[in-house]
PDB file of C-alpha atoms in Angstrom:
ATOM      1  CA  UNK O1024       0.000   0.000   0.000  1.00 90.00           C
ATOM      2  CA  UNK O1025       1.571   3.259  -0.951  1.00 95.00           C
ATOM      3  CA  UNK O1026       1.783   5.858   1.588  1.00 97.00           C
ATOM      4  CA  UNK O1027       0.247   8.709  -0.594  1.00 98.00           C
ATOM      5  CA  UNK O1028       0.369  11.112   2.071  1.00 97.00           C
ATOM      6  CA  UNK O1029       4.253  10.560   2.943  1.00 98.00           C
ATOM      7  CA  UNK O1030       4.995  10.902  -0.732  1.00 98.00           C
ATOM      8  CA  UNK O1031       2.555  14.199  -0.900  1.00 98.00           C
ATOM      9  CA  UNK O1032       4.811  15.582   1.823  1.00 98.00           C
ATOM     10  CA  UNK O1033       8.283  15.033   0.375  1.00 98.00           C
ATOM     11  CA  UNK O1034       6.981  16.971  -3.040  1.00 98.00           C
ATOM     12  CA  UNK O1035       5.671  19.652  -0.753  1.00 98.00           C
ATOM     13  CA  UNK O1036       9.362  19.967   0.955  1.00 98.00           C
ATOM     14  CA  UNK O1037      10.740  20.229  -2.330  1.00 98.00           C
ATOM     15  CA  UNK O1038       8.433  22.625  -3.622  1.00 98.00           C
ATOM     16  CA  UNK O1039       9.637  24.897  -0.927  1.00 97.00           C
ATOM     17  CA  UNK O1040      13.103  24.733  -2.682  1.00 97.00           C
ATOM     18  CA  UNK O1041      11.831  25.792  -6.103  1.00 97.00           C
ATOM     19  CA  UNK O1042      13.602  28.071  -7.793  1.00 97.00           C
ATOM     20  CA  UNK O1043      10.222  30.658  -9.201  1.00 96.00           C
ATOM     21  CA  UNK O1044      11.478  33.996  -8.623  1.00 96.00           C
ATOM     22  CA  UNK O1045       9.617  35.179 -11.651  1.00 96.00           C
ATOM     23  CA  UNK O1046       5.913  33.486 -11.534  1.00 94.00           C
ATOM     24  CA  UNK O1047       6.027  32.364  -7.542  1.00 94.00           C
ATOM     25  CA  UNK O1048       4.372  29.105  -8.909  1.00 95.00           C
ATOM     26  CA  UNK O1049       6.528  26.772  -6.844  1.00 97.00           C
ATOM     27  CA  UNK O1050       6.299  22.927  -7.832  1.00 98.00           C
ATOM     28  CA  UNK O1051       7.409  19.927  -6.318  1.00 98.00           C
ATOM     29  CA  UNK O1052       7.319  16.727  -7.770  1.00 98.00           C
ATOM     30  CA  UNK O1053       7.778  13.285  -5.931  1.00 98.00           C
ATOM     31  CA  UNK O1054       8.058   9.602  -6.707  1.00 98.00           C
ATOM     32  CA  UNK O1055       8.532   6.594  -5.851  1.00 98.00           C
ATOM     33  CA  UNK O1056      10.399   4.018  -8.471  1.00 98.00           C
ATOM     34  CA  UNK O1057      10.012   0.416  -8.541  1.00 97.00           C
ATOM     35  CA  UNK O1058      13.016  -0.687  -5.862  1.00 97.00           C
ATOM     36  CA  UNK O1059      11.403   1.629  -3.813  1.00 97.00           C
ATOM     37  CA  UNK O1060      13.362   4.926  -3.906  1.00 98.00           C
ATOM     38  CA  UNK O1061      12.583   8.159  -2.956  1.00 98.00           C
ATOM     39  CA  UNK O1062      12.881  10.756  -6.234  1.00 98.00           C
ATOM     40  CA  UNK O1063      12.090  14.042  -6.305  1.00 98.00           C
ATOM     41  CA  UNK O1064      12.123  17.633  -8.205  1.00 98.00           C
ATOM     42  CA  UNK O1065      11.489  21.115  -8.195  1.00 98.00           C
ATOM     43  CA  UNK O1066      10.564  23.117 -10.391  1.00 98.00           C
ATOM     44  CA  UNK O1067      13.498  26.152 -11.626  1.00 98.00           C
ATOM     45  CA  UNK O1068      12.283  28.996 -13.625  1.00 97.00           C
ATOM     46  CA  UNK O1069      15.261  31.516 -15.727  1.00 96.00           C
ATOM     47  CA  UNK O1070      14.820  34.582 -17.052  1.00 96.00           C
ATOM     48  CA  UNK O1071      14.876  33.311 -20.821  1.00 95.00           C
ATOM     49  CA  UNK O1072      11.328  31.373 -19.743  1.00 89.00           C
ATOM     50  CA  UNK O1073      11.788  28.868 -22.421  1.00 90.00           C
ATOM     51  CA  UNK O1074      14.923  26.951 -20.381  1.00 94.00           C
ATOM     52  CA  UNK O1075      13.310  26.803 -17.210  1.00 95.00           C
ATOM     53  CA  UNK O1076      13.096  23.110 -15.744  1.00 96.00           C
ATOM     54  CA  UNK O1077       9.535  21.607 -14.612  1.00 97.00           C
ATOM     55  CA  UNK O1078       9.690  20.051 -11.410  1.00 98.00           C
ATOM     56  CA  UNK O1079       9.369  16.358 -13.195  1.00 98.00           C
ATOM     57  CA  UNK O1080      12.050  16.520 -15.321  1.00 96.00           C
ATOM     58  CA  UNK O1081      14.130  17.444 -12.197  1.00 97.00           C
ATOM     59  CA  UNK O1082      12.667  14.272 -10.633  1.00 98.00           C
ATOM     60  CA  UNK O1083      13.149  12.002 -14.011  1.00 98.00           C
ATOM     61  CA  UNK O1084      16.583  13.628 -13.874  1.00 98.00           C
ATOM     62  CA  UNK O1085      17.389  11.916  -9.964  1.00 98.00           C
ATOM     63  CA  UNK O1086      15.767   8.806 -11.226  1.00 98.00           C
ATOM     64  CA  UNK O1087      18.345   7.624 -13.819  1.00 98.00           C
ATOM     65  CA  UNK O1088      21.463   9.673 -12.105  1.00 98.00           C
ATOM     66  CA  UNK O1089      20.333   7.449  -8.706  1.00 97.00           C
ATOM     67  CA  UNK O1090      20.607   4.056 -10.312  1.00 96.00           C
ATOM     68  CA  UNK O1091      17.457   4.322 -12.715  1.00 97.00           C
ATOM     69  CA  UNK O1092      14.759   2.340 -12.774  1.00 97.00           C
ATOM     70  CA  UNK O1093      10.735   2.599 -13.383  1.00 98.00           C
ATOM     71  CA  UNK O1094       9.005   5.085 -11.351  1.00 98.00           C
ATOM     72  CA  UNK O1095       5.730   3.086  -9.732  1.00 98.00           C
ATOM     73  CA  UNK O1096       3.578   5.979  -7.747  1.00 98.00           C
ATOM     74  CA  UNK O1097       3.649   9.988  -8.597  1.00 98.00           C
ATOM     75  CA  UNK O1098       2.279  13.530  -7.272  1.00 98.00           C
ATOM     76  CA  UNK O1099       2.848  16.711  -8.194  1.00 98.00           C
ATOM     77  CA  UNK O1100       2.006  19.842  -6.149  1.00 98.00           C
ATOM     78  CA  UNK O1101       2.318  23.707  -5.877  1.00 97.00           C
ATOM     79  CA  UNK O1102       2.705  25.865  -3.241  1.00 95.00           C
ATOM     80  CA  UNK O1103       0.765  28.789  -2.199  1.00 90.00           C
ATOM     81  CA  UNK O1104       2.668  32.006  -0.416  1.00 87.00           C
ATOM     82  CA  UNK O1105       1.838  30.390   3.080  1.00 90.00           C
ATOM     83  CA  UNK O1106       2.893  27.102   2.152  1.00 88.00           C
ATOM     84  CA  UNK O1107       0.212  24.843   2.037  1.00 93.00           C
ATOM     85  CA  UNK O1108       0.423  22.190  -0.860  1.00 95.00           C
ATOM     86  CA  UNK O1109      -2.509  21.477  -3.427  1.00 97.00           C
ATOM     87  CA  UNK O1110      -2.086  18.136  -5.889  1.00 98.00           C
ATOM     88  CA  UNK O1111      -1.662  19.853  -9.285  1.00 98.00           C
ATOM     89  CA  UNK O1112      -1.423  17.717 -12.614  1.00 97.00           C
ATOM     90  CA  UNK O1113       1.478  17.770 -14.933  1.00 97.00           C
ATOM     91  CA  UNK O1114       1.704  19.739 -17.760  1.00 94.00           C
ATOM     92  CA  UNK O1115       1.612  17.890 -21.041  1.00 93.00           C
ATOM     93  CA  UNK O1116       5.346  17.606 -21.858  1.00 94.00           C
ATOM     94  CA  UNK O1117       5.739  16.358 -18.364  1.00 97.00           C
ATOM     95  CA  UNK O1118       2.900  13.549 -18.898  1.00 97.00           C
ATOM     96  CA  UNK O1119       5.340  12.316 -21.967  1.00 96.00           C
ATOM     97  CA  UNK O1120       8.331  12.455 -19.751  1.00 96.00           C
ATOM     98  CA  UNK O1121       6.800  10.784 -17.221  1.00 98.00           C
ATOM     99  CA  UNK O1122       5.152   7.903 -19.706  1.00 97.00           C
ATOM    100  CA  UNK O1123       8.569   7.004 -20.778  1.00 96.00           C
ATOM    101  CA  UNK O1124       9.633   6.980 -16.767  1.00 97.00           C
ATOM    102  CA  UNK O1125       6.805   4.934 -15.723  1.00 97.00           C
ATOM    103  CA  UNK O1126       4.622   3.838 -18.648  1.00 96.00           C
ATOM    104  CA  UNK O1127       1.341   2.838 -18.640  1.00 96.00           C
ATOM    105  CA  UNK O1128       0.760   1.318 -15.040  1.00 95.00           C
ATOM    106  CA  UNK O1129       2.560   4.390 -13.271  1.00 98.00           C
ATOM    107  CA  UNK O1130       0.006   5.272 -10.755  1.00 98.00           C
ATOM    108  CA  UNK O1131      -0.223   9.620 -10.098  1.00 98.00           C
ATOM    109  CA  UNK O1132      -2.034  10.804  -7.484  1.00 98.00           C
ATOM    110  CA  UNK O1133      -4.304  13.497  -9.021  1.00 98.00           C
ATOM    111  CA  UNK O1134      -6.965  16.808  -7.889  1.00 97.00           C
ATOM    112  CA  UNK O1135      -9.204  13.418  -8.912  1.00 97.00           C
ATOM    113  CA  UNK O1136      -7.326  10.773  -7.301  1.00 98.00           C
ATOM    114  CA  UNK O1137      -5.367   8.196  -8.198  1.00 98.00           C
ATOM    115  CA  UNK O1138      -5.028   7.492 -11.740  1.00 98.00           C
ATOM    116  CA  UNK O1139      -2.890   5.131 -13.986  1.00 98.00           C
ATOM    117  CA  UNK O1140      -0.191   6.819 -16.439  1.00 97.00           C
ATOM    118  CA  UNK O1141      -2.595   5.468 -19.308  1.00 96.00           C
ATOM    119  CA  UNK O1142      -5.632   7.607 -18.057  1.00 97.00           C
ATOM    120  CA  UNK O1143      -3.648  10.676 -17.423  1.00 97.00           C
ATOM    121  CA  UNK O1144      -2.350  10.465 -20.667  1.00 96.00           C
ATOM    122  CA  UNK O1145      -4.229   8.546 -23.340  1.00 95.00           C
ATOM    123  CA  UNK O1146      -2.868   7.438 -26.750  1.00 93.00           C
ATOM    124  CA  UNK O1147       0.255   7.834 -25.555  1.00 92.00           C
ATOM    125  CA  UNK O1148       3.495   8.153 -27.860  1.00 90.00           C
ATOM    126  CA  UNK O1149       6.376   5.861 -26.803  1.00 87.00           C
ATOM    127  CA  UNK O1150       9.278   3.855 -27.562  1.00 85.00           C
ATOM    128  CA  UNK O1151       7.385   0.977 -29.961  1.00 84.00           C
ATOM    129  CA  UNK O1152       6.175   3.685 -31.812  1.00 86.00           C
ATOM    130  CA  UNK O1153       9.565   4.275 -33.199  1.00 85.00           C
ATOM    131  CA  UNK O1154      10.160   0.811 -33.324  1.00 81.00           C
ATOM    132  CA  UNK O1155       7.480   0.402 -36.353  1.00 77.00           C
ATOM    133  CA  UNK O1156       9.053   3.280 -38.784  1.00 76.00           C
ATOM    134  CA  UNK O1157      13.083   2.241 -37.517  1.00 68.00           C
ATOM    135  CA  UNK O1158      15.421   1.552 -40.968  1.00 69.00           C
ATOM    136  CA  UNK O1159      16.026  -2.137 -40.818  1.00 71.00           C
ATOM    137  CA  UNK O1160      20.304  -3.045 -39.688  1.00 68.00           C
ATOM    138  CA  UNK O1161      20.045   1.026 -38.328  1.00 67.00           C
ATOM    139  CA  UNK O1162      19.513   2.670 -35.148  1.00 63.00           C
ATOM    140  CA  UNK O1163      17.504   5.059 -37.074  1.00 63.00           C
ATOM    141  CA  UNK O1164      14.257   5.680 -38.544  1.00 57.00           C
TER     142      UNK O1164
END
């Protein structure tokens, strides 16, 4: 049984180390992969907007630099200026990063509840979709 509330606190401790000096939308993301581990991200914002890092990818980031892995249960939340935590949802380049992290089974703890990777994002695109265009003897399509 996954302690949702544990893992709902460590993104909210994170979140509190966001880097947002421009927007004040602080995120933290937290995760659990399949050994177990404890990953997690913030969000850091730069003044050319476009290079600023979502919370998740800082959290995909610690997954494969910590041994790698699948990630098994996910939440996402912002903080507001007194600090209390609301669940948020990805935004939808996150979703793809965190397909390829998790795939379809990943469970995320949503504003809804808990939903699986496959409901939070549909039709997803992944690795086997490559697979069916990839140049025979070649690494690429």
């Amino acid at each position: 049984m996954v302690d949702w509330d544990s893992l709902t606190r460590a993104a909210s401790d994170i979140a509190a180390r966001a880097y947002a000096p421009y927007s004040g939308f602080r995120v933290g993301a937290a995760a659990l992969a399949d050994d177990g581990r404890l990953v997690v991200g913030c969000n850091v914002e730069n003044a050319a907007y476009g290079v600023t890092l979502c919370a998740e990818c800082g959290l995909v980031s610690q997954l494969h630099a910590t041994g790698g892995g699948r990630l098994a249960h996910f939440v996402c939340v912002t903080l507001d200026p007194r600090g209390a935590s609301e669940v948020i949802m990805p935004c939808g380049r996150c979703r793809q990063l965190l397909w390829e992290a998790g795939g379809a089974a990943l469970e995320v703890l949503t504003p809804r509840g808990v939903l699986p990777m496959d409901a939070v994002l549909p039709q997803a695109f992944g690795p086997e979709d490559l697979d069916r265009v990839a140049v025979p003897g070649t690494n690429a399509p």
